[in-house]
Steps between C-alpha positions, in 0.01 A plus 500: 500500500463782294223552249593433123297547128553314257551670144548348174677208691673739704476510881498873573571632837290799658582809510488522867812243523685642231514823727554331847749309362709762322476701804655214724196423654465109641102458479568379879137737513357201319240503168360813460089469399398690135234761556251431227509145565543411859772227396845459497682676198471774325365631166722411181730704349466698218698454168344787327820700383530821671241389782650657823427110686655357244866474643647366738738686778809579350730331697306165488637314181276268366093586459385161397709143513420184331576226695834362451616793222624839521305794521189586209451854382109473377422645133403848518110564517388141596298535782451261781268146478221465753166644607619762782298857489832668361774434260747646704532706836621802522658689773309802671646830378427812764375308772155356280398126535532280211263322355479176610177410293278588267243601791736828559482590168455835659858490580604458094707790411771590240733233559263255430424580158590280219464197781209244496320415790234238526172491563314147599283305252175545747622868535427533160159307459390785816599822381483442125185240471416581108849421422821651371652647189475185309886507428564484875252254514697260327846595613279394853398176387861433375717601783239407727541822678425912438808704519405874485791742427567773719480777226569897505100588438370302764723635790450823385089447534559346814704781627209750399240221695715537841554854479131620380276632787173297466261807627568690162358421191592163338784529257533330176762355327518371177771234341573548153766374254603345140381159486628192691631733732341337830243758585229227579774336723568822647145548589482141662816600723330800628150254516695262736652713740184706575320165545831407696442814753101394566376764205170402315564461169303563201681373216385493153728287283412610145238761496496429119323188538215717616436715197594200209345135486212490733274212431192677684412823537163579617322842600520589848253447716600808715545738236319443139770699313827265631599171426582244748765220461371206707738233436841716528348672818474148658859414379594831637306452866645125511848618458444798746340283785834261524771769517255741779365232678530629842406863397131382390372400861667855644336747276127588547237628260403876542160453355284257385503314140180351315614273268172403341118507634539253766973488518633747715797599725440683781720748668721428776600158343889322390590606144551173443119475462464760197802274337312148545192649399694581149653154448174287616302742251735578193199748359557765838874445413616809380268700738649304781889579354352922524361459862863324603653782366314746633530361843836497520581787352252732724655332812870488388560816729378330754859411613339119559717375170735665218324460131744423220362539171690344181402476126727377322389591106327827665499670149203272446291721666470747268476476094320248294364121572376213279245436617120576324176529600208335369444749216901443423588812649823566656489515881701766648714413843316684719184340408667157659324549890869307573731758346271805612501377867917429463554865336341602857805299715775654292395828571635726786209568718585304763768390761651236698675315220676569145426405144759337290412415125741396177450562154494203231485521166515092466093537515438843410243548216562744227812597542833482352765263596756699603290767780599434820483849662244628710415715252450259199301247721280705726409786250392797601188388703706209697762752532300795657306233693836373683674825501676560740690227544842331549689371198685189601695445145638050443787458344667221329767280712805681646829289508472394820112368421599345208788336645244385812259309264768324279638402795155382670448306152831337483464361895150355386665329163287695306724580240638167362689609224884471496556824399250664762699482800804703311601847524411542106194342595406718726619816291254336160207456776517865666524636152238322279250547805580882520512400897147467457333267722263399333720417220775376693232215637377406103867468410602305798212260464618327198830448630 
């Protein structure tokens, strides 16, 4: 019997028998098995309008039946129910596999964008450990599942990652855009897939966090004229050790490290030791964040492992802080031993890997509202300091995004009010939010 998902109620039949059976095949083959999953069936359908696997053959009548009635026609832009790796599944265009799941995110490509794939809750608790925007967080603890948009930024990053020759120089690419735009959720796209394709990642959520707030800051014991950050170090080496696990028991020390008069590391042993000497003493903590760093990034050409590096917020790196010293004087960035050692990964000195950073001005200090260039945000030491590198400009929704999240928020019931689910609106949504997404989620909330 042949495989069938169920859909708002509906049963909906795979793709796979739509096409046998409007070809005037039998089955008499039998059940054919679905790639990804090993089972009977295959993936859903997509009802994303315009989505290539979203029709059926045309000389099969009816997509989806309801028992006992005539044939449904779904609403435009409501995407399917359940927890499968895809919304939809598209065929292969020039002889390329489709994805099947979100492990071949390699595979994404143009006719993908706009879609939303999923990625699993414990997915998301190993490559992103310190969290989420905290938007997304909630929309997670809502739905009850993350559903990352395929957007035009991300491909176009991860078509620079496949292409790039890894012997060369590490390229960097910076994310920038108006606000609400989705560069931090651009960022964590590019984050996942690396991670995805067995890349070490060094992410740093919000480097703002670094150079505003900090509750300690003490002189460091390794140099008298920087500052160490001891408890947002730890956070930082906590965070690092869940999402590069494996990676820590690979790479070796090149030298040895005395961490005090009788605390030391000597060469030749796992990274992992350097990191659990940080979190069991939270005073060697930022020291132990510069000799990860270090490590890594001196054996990145190696060949061993590819090194992603991605700030998101990089334009906190250079500027203003405030934070004081003990005599109430301002502390400059590089005085931080955090942000000094960091300025020394997002350089271009070394190879095997690539750097991608975004610009916020959500937590940028001292300046105005409106900057979002490269220009406004770096200045002109962040700016000569990164130069060269690849602009990778975020937009605001195109129509066929927009129309993808209304339609992901209708299916979840998100938008209860009467006049939400009509064509006007639709039209008074996509034009108070400016297609915005960030706006587009405060408006739909209330709804």
């Amino acid at each position: 019997m042949w495989h069938l998902e169920e859909f708002c109620g509906v049963k909906l039949r795979c793709r796979a028998w739509l096409t046998e059976v409007a070809s005037g095949g039998t089955g008499s083959a039998g059940p054919r098995l679905c790639p990804p999953h090993g089972s009977q069936g295959w993936p859903e359908l997509c009802a994303h309008p315009g989505c290539p696997g979203s029709e059926a053959p045309s000389n099969f009548p009816h997509q989806r039946e309801r028992p006992g009635k005539g044939a449904h026609r779904p609403k435009p832009g409501i995407q399917p129910r359940g927890n499968g790796p895809w919304l939809y599944r598209a065929p292969a265009q020039d002889g390329a596999a489709v994805p099947e799941s979100p492990w071949e995110q390699a595979k994404h490509t143009e006719q993908h964008e706009g879609c939303l794939y999923n990625i699993p809750l414990e997915e998301v608790k190993a490559v992103f450990p310190h969290g989420l925007p905290y938007r997304f967080q909630q929309q997670i603890q809502t739905f009850n599942e993350a559903r990352v948009m395929v957007r035009r930024p991300a491909l176009e990053i991860l078509a620079y990652l496949k292409g790039s020759n890894f012997a060369h120089p590490a390229v960097r690419y910076v994310i920038y855009g108006e606000r609400g735009t989705g560069k931090t959720m651009t960022l964590c796209h590019v984050v996942h897939y690396c991670s995805r394709q067995g890349w070490l990642v060094l992410h740093i959520p919000d480097a703002h966090l670094w150079v505003k707030n900090c509750k300690e800051l003490l002189q460091s014991s390794y140099n008298k004229d920087r500052l160490d950050q001891p408890l947002q170090a730890s956070v930082w080496l906590r965070n690092f050790k869940t999402s590069n696990e494996r990676f820590l028991q690979e790479i070796k020390t090149q030298k040895k490290y005395m961490w005090g008069k009788r605390e030391s590391t000597e060469e030749g042993r796992p990274l992992g030791e350097v990191v659990e000497q940080g979190l069991a003493r939270v005073r060697s903590a930022s020291d132990a964040v510069g000799v990860v760093l270090r490590e890594i990034k001196q054996q990145s050409h190696r060949g061993s492992f590819r090194l992603l590096v991605a700030v998101d917020g990089v334009n906190a790196l250079w500027g203003r802080t405030t934070l004081r010293k003990e005599d109430k004087s301002p502390v400059s960035p590089e005085e931080l031993t955090l942000v000094h050692n960091l300025r020394k990964m997002v350089r271009n000195d070394w190879s095997g890997g690539a750097v991608v950073t975004s610009l916020s001005q959500t937590g940028s200090l001292f300046k105005h509202s409106s900057a979002y260039t490269p220009h406004e945000l770096l200045g002109k030491e962040g700016f000569d300091a990164l130069d060269p590198f690849v602009p990778i400009p975020v937009a605001n929704y195109s129509p066929r995004e927009f129309e993808s999240c209304y339609g992901y928020y209708l299916e979840r019931k998100w938008l209860q009010h009467e006049k939400a689910h009509t064509e006007d609106g639709k039209a008074e949504l996509q034009f108070l939010s400016g297609s915005n997404p960030r706006q587009l989620d405060r408006l739909a909330g209330p709804l």
